[in-house]
mmCIF file of C-alpha atoms and ligand atoms in Angstrom:
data_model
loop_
_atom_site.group_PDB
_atom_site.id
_atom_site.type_symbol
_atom_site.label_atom_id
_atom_site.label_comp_id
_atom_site.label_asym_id
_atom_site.label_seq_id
_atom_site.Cartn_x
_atom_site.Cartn_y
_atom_site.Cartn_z
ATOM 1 C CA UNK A 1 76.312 96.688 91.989
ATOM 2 C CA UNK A 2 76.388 100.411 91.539
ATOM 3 C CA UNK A 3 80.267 101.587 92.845
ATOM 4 C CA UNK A 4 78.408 104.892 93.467
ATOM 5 C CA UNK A 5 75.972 107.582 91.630
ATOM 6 C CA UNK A 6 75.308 111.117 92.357
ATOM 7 C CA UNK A 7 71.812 112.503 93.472
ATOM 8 C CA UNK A 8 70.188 115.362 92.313
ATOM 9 C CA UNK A 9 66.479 117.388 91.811
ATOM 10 C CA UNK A 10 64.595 116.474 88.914
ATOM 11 C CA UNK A 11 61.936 119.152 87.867
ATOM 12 C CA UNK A 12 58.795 117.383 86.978
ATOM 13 C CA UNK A 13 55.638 119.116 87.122
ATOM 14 C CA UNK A 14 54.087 115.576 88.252
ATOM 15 C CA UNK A 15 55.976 114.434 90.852
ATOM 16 C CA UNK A 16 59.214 116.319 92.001
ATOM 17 C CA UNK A 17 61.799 113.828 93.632
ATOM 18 C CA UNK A 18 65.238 112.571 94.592
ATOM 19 C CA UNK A 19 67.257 110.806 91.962
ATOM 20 C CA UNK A 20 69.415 108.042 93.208
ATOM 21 C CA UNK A 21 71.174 105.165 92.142
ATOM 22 C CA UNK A 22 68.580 102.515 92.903
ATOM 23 C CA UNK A 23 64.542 103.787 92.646
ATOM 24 C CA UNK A 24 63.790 107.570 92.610
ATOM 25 C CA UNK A 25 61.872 108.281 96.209
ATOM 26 C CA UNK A 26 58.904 110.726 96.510
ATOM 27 C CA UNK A 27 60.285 114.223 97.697
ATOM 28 C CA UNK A 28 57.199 113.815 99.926
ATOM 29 C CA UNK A 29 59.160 110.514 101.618
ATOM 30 C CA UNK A 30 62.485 112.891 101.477
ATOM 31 C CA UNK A 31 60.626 116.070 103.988
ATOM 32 C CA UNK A 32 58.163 113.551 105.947
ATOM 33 C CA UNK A 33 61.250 113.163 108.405
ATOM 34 C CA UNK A 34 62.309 117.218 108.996
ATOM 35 C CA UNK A 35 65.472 117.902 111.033
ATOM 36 C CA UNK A 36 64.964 120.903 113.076
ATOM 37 C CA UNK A 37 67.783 120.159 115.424
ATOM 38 C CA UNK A 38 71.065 118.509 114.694
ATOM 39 C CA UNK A 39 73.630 117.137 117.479
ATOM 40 C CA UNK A 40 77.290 116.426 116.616
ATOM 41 C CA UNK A 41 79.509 114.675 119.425
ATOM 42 C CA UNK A 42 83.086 115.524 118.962
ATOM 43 C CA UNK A 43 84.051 119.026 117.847
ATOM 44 C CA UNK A 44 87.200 118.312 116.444
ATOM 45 C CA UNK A 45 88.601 119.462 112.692
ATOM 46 C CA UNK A 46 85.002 117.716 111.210
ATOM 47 C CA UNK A 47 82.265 118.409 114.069
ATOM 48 C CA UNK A 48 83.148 122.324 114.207
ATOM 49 C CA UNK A 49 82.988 122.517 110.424
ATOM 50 C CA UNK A 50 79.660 120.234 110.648
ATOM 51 C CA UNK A 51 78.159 122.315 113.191
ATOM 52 C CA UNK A 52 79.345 125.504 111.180
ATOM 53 C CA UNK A 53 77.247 124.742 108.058
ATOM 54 C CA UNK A 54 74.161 123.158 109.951
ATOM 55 C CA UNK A 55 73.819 126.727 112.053
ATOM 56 C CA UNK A 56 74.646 128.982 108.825
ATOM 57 C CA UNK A 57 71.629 126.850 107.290
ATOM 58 C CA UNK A 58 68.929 127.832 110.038
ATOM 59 C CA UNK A 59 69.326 124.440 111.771
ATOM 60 C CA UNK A 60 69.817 124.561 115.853
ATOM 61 C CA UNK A 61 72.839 122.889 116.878
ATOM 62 C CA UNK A 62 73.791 121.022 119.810
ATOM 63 C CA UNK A 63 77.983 120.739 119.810
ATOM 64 C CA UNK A 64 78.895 118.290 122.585
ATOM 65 C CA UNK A 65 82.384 116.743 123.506
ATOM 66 C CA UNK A 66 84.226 114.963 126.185
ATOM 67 C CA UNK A 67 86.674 118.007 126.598
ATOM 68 C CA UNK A 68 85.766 121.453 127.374
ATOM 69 C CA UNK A 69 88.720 122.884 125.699
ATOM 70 C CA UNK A 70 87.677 120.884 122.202
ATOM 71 C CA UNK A 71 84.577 123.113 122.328
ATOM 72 C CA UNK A 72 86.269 126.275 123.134
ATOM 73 C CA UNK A 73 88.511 125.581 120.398
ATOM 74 C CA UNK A 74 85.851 124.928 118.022
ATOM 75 C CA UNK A 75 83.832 127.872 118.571
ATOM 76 C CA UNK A 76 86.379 130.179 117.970
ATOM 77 C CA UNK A 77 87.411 128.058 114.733
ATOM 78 C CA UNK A 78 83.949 128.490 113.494
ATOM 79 C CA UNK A 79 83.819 132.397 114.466
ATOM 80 C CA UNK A 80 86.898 132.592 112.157
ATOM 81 C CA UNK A 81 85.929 130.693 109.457
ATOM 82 C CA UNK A 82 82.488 132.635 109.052
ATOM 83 C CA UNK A 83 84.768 135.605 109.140
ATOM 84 C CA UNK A 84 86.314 134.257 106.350
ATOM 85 C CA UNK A 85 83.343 133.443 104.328
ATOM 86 C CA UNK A 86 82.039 137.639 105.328
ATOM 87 C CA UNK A 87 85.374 138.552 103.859
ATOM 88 C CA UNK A 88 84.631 136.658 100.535
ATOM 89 C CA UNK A 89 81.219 138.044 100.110
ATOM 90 C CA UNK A 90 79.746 134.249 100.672
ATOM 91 C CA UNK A 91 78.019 135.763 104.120
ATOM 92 C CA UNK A 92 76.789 138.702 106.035
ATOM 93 C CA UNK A 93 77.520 140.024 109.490
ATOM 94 C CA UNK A 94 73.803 139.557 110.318
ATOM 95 C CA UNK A 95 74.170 135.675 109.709
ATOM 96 C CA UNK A 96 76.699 135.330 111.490
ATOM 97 C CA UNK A 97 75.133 136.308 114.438
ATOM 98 C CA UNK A 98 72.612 134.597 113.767
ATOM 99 C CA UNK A 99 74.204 131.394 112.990
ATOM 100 C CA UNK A 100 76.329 131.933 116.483
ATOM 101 C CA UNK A 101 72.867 132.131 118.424
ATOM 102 C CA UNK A 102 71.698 128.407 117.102
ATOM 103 C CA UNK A 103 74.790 126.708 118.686
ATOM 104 C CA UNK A 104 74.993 125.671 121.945
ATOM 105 C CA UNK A 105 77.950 123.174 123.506
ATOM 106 C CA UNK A 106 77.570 121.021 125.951
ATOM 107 C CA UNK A 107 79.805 118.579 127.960
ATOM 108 C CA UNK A 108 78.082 114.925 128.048
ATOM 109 C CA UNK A 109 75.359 113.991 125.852
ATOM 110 C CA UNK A 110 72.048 114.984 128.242
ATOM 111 C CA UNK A 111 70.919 117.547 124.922
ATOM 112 C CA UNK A 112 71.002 114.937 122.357
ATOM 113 C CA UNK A 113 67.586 114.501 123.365
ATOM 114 C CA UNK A 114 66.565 117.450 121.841
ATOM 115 C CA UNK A 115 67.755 116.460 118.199
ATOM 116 C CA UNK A 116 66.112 114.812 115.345
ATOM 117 C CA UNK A 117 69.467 113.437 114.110
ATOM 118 C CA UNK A 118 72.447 113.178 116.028
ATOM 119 C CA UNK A 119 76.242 113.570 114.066
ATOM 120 C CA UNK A 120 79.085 111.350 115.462
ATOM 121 C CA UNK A 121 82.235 112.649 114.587
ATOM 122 C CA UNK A 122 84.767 111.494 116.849
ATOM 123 C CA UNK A 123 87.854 109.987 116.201
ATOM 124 C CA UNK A 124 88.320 107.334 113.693
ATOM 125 C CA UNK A 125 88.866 104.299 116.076
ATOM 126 C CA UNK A 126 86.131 101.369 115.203
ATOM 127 C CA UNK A 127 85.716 100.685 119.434
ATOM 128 C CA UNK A 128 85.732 104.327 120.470
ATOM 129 C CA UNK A 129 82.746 105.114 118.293
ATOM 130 C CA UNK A 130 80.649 101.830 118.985
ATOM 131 C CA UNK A 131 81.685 102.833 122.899
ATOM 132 C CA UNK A 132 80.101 106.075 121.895
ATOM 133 C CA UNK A 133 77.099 104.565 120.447
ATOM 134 C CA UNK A 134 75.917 102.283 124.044
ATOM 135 C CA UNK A 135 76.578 106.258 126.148
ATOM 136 C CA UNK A 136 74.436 107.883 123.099
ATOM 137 C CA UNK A 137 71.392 105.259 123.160
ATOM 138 C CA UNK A 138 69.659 106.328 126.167
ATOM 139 C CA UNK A 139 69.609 110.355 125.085
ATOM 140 C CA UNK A 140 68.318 109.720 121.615
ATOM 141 C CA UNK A 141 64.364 110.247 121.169
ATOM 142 C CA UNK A 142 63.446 107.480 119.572
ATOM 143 C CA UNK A 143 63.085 108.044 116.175
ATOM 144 C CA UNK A 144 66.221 110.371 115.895
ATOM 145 C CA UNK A 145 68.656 109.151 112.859
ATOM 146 C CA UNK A 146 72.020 108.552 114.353
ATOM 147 C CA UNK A 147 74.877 108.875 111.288
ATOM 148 C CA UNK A 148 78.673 108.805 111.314
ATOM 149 C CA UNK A 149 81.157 110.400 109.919
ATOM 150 C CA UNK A 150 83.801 107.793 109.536
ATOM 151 C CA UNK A 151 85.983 108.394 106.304
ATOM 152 C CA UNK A 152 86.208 104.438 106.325
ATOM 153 C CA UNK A 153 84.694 102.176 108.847
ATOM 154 C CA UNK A 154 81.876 99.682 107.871
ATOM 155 C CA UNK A 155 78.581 101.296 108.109
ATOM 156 C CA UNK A 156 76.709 97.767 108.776
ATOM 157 C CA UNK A 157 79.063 97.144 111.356
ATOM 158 C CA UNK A 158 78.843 100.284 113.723
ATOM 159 C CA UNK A 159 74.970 99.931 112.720
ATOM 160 C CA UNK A 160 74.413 96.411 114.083
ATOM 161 C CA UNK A 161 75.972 97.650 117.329
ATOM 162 C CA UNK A 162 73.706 100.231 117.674
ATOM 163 C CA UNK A 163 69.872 100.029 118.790
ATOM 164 C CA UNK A 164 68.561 101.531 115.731
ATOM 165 C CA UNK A 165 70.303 99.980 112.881
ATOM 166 C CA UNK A 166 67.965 101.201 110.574
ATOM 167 C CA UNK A 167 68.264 104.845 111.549
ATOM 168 C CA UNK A 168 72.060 104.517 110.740
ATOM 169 C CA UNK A 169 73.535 106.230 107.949
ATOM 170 C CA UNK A 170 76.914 107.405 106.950
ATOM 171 C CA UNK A 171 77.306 111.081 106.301
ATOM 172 C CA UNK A 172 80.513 112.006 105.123
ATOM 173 C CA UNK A 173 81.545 115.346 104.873
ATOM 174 C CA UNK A 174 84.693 116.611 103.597
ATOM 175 C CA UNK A 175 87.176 118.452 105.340
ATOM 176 C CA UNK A 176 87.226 121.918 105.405
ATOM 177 C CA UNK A 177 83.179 121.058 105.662
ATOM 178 C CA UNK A 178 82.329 124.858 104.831
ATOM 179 C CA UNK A 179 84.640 124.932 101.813
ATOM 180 C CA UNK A 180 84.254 121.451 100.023
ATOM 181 C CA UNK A 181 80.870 120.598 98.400
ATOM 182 C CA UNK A 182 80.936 116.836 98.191
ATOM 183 C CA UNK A 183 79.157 114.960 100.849
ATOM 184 C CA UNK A 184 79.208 110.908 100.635
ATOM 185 C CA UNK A 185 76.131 109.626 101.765
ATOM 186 C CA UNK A 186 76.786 105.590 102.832
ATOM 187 C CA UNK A 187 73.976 103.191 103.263
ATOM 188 C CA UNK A 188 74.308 100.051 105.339
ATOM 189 C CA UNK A 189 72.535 97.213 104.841
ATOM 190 C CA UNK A 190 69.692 97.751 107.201
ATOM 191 C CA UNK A 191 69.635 101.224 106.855
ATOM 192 C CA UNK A 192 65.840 102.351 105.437
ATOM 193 C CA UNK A 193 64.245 104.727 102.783
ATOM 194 C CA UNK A 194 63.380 107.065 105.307
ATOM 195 C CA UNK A 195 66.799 107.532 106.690
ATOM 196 C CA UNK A 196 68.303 107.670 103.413
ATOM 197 C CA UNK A 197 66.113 110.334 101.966
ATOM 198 C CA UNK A 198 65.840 112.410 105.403
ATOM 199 C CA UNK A 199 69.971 112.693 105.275
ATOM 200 C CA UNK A 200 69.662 112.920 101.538
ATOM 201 C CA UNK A 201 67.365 116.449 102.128
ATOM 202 C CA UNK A 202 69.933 117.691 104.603
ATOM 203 C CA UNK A 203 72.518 117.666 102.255
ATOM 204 C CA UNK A 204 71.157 119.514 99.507
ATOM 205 C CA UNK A 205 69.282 121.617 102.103
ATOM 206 C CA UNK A 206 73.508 122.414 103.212
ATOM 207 C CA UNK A 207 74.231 122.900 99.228
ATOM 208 C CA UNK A 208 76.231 120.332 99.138
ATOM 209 C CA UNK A 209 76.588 117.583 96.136
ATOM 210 C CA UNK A 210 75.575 114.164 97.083
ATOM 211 C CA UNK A 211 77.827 110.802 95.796
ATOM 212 C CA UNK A 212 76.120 107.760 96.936
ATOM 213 C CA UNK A 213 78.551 104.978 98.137
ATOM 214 C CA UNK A 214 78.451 101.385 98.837
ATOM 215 C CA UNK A 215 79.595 100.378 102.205
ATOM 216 C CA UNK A 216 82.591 99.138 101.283
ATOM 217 C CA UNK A 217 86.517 100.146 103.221
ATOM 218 C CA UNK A 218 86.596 104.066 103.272
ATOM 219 C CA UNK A 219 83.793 104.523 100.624
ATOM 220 C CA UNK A 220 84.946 106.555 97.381
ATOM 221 C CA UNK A 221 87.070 109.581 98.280
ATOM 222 C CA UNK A 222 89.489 107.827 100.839
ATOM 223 C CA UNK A 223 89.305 104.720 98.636
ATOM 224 C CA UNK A 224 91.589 106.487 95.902
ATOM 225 C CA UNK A 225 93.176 109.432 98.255
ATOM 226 C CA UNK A 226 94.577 107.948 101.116
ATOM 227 C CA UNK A 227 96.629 105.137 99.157
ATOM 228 C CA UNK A 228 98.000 108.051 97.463
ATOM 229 C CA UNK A 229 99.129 109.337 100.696
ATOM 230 C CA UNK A 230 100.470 106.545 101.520
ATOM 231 C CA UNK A 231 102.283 106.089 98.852
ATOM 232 C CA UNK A 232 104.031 109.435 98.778
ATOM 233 C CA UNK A 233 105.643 108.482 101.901
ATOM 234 C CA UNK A 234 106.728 105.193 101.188
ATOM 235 C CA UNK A 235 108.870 107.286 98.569
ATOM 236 C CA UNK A 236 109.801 109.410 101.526
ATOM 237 C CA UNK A 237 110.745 106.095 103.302
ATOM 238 C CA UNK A 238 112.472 104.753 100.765
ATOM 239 C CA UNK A 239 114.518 107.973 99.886
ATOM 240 C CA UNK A 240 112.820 108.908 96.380
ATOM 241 C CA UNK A 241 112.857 112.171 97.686
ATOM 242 C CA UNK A 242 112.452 115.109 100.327
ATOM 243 C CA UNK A 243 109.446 116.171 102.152
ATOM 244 C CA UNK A 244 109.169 119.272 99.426
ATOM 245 C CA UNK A 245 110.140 117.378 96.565
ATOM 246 C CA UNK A 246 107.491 115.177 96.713
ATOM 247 C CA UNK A 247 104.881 117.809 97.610
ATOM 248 C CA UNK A 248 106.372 119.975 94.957
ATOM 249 C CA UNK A 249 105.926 117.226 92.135
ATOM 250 C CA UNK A 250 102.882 116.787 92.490
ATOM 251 C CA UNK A 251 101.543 120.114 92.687
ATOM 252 C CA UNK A 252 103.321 120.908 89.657
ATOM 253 C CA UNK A 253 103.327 117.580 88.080
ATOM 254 C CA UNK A 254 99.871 116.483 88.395
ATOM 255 C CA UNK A 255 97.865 119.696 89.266
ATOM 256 C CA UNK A 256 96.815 118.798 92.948
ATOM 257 C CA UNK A 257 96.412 122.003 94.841
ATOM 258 C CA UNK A 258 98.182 120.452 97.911
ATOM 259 C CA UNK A 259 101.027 118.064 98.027
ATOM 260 C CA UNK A 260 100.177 114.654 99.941
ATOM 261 C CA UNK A 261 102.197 114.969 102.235
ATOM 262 C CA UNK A 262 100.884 118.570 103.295
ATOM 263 C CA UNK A 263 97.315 117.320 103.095
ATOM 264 C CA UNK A 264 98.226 114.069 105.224
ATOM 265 C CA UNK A 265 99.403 117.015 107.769
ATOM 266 C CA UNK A 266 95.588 118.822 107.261
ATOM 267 C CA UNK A 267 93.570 115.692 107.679
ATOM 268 C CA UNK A 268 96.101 114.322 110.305
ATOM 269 C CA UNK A 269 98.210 111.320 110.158
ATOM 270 C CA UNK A 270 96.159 109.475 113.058
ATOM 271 C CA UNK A 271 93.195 109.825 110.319
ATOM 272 C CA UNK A 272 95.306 108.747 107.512
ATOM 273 C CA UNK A 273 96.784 105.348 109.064
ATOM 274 C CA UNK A 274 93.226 104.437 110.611
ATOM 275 C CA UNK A 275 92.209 104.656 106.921
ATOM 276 C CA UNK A 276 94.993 102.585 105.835
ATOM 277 C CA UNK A 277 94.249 99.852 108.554
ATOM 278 C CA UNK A 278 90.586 99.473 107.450
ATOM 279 C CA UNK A 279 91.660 99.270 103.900
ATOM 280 C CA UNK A 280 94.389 96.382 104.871
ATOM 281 C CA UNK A 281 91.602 94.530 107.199
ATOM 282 C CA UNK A 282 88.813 95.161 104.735
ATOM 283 C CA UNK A 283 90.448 94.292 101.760
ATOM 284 C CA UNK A 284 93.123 91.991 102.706
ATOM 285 C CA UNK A 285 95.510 93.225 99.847
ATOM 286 C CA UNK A 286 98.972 93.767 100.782
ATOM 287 C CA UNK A 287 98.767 97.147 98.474
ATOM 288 C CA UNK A 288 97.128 98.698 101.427
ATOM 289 C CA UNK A 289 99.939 98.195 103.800
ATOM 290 C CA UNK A 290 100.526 101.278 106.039
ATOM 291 C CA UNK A 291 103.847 102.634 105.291
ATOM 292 C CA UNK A 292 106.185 102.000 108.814
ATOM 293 C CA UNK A 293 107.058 106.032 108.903
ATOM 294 C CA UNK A 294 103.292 106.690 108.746
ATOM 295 C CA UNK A 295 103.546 104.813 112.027
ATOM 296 C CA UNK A 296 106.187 105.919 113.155
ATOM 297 C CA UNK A 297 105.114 109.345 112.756
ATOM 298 C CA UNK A 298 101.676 108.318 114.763
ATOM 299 C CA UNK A 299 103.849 107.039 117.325
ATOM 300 C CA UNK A 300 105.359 109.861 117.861
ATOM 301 C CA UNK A 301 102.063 111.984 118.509
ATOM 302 C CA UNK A 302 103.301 114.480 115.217
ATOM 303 C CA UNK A 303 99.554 113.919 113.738
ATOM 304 C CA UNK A 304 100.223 116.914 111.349
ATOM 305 C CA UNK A 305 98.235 120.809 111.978
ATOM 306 C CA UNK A 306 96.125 119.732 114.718
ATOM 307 C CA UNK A 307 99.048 118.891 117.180
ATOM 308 C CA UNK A 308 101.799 121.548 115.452
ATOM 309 C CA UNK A 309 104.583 118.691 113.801
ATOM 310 C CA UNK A 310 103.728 116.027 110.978
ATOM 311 C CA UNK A 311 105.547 116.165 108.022
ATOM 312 C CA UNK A 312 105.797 119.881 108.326
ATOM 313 C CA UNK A 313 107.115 121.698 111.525
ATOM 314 C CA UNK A 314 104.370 124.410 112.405
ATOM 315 C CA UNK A 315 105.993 126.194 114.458
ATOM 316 C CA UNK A 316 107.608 128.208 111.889
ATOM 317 C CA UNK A 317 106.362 130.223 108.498
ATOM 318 C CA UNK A 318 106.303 128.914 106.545
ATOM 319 C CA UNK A 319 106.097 125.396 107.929
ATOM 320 C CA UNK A 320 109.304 123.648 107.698
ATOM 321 C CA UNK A 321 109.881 120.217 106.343
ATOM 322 C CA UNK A 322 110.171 117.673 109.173
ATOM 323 C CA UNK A 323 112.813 115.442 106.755
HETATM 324 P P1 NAD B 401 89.672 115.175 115.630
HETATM 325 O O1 NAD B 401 90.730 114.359 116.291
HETATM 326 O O2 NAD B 401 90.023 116.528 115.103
HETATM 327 O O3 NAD B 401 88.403 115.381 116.616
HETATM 328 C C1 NAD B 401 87.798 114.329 117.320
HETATM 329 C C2 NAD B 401 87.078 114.953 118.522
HETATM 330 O O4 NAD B 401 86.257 113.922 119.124
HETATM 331 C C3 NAD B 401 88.032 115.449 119.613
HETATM 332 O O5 NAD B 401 87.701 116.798 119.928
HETATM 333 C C4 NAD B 401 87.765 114.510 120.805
HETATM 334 O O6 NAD B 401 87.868 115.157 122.066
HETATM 335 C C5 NAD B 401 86.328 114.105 120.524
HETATM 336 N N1 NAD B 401 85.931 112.838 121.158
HETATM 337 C C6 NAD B 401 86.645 111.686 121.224
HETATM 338 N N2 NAD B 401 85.910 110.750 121.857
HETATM 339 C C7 NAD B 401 84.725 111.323 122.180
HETATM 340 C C8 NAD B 401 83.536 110.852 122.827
HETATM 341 N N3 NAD B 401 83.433 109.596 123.282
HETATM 342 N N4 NAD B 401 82.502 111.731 122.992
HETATM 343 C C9 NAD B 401 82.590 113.008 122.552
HETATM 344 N N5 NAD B 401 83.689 113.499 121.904
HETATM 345 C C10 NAD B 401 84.735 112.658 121.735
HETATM 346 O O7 NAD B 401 89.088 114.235 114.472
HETATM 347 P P2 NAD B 401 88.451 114.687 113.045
HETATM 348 O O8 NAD B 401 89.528 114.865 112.059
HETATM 349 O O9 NAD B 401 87.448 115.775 113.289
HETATM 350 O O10 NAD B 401 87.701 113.336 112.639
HETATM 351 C C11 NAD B 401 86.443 113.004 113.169
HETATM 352 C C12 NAD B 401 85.793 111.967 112.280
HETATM 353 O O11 NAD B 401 85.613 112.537 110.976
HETATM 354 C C13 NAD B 401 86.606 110.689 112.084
HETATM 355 O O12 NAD B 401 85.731 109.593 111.983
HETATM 356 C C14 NAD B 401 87.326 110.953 110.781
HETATM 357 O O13 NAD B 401 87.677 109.777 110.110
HETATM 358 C C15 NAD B 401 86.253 111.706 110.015
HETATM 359 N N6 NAD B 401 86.748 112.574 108.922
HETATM 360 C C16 NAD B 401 87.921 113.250 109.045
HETATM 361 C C17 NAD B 401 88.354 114.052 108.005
HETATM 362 C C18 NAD B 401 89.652 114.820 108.101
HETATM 363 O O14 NAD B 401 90.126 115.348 107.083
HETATM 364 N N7 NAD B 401 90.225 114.960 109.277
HETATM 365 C C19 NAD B 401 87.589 114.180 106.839
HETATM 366 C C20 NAD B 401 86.371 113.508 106.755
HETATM 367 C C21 NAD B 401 85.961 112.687 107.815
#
C-alpha cells in the first residue's frame, strides 16, 4: 500500500504524462475529460476560495448555496482576496474583472446542469452531504464528476451513496484555497482512471501540488494536524497552560506560523471535532478521543473566525484569549 505519493509532469519527448503512485496514465487520458464549467455547492470558508481559483484560472463557475446571505458573503470575500493577490503583484486589475464575470450564484442546484464537474463543499457532517448527494443527482449531466471536499470522511462511503460512484473523487483543497498549494486528491475504491486523471489536470491546471491519498480517516494533512489540535487543548483542559501560552510555544518552539489553537479558530472548531469523530469511528483508537472543551466549545456555537468567539474573542484587536 502506498500511504500517499505526489504527482507531477514528466517531459518525455515520446509520450508526455501524469506520474502517480500506481501506473503513469497517458496525458491524452488526463485532457479527454475537459472541465469547462465547475459547480461548487456551499460557499462557505472552502467553496468561496474554490470558486476564487477556478474563475482566476479561466474556468466558469457556478457558486450555489442554501442561503442567500452565504453567497453574498462569499462574493465579497473573494473580491477582497483578489484585491489582495493585485496588491502583491500575483494579479492584475484586468483579471479580476475578468475572473468576477465567470461566477455566477445561484440558490438551489437547477445550474449544476451546466457543469462538467460539480464541487461539494458543505459542511463536514457524513448525512448532510450524502442528503446533498440524492437533491444533486437529478441536475448532474450525466457524465459530470461529482468530488468532495471532506477533510476526512470516507470517500467509498459517500461514493456508494451516490449514483455515479465511479465519477466520485475527493478533492481536497486547503484552506485559504488561493494561498496554500497542496491539493489532496483521494480515490475511492470504485472511483476510475478517467476521474482520477480529469481532477488530476484540474489541479495542476489551478497550480497547485498534487499528494495522492488513500481513503483512509481524514487522508494525510488532517491525519497528523488535527490530533495536534486536539491535543493542544487537552493541555488547555487540563491546565498546562493559557490560551497564549500554548499558541506562543509553539510558534516559537517548533516554528509553526500559527499556534493550534489560533488555527483551530481559522478552520473552525465544528471542522476540527467532525475530524476528530471520524478519526475515533474510523480508527477505533482511544488516542483520537475529542477533547470534552473541544465540545464544549462546539456546544456553545464559538466555532472560532467564522462565528466571531473560539478560543480567541474577535471582537477585539487584537483577538483576545477566550481562557
Ligand atoms: P463552512 O461552514 O464555512 O461552509 C459550509 C457552507 O455550506 C455554508 O455556507 C452552508 O450554508 C452551506 N451548506 C450547508 N448545507 C448545504 C446544502 N445542502 N446545500 C448547499 N449549501 C449548503 O464550512 P467550510 O469550512 O467551508 O467546510 C466545507 C467543507 O470543506 C467541509 O467538508 C470541510 O471539512 C472541508 N474543509 C474545510 C477546511 C477548513 O479549514 N475549514 C479545509 C479543508 C476542507
Amino acid at each position: 500500500m502506498l500511504p500517499f505519493a505526489s504527482i507531477g509532469r514528466h517531459h518525455d519527448p515520446q509520450q508526455e504524462y501524469i506520474v502517480m503512485s500506481v501506473e503513469p496514465l497517458p496525458l491524452s487520458e488526463a485532457t479527454s475529460y475537459p472541465i469547462r464549467k465547475i459547480g461548487v455547492v456551499g460557499a462557505g470558508l472552502m467553496g468561496n476560495g474554490i470558486a476564487h481559483v477556478c474563475a482566476l484560472a479561466g474556468i466558469e463557475v457556478v457558486l450555489t448555496d442554501i442561503r442567500a446571505e452565504a453567497l453574498d458573503r462569499a462574493m465579497t470575500t473573494i473580491r477582497v482576496n483578489l484585491d489582495r493577490q493585485i496588491k502583491a503583484g500575483l494579479t492584475t486589475e484586468q483579471q479580476k474583472a475578468a475572473a468576477l464575470t465567470r461566477i455566477v450564484t445561484a440558490v438551489g442546484y437547477d445550474r449544476l446542469s451546466e457543469c462538467d464537474l460539480v464541487v461539494e463543499a458543505i459542511t463536514e457532517k457524513e448525512e448532510a452531504k450524502k442528503a446533498l448527494y440524492k437533491l444533486l443527482a437529478p441536475h448532474m449531466k450525466p457524465d459530470c464528476i461529482l468530488a468532495t471536499n471532506t477533510s476526512s470522511i470516507s470517500i467509498t462511503r459517500l461514493g456508494a451513496s451516490t449514483d455515479r460512484p465511479e465519477k466520485f473523487i475527493g478533492l481536497h483543497f486547503m484552506n485559504p484555497v488561493p494561498v496554500m498549494k497542496l491539493v489532496e486528491i483521494i480515490r475511492g475504491i470504485a472511483t476510475d482512471d478517467r476521474t482520477f486523471a480529469a481532477v488530476s489536470a484540474l489541479a495542476q491546471r489551478l497550480d497547485k501540488t498534487i499528494s495522492v491519498a488513500e481513503d483512509f480517516p481524514a487522508f494525510i494533512v488532517n491525519r497528523i494536524l488535527v490530533p495536534m489540535i486536539n491535543e493542544a487543548v487537552f493541555a488547555l483542559y487540563e491546565g498546562v497552560a493559557t490560551v497564549s501560552g500554548i499558541d506562543t510555544a509553539m510558534r516559537l518552539g517548533a516554528s509553526h506560523r500559527m499556534g493550534p489553537l489560533e488555527l483551530a479558530d481559522f478552520i473552525g472548531l465544528d471542522t476540527c471535532l467532525s475530524i476528530m469523530q471520524v478519526l475515533y469511528d474510523g480508527l477505533s483508537d482511544s488516542k483520537y478521543r475529542p477533547c470534552p472543551l473541544l465540545v464544549k466549545y462546539v456546544e456553545a456555537g464559538w466555532l472560532g473566525r467564522k462565528t466571531g468567539r473560539g478560543f480567541y474573542d474577535y471582537a477585539h484587536t487584537p483577538p483576545r484569549p477566550t481562557r
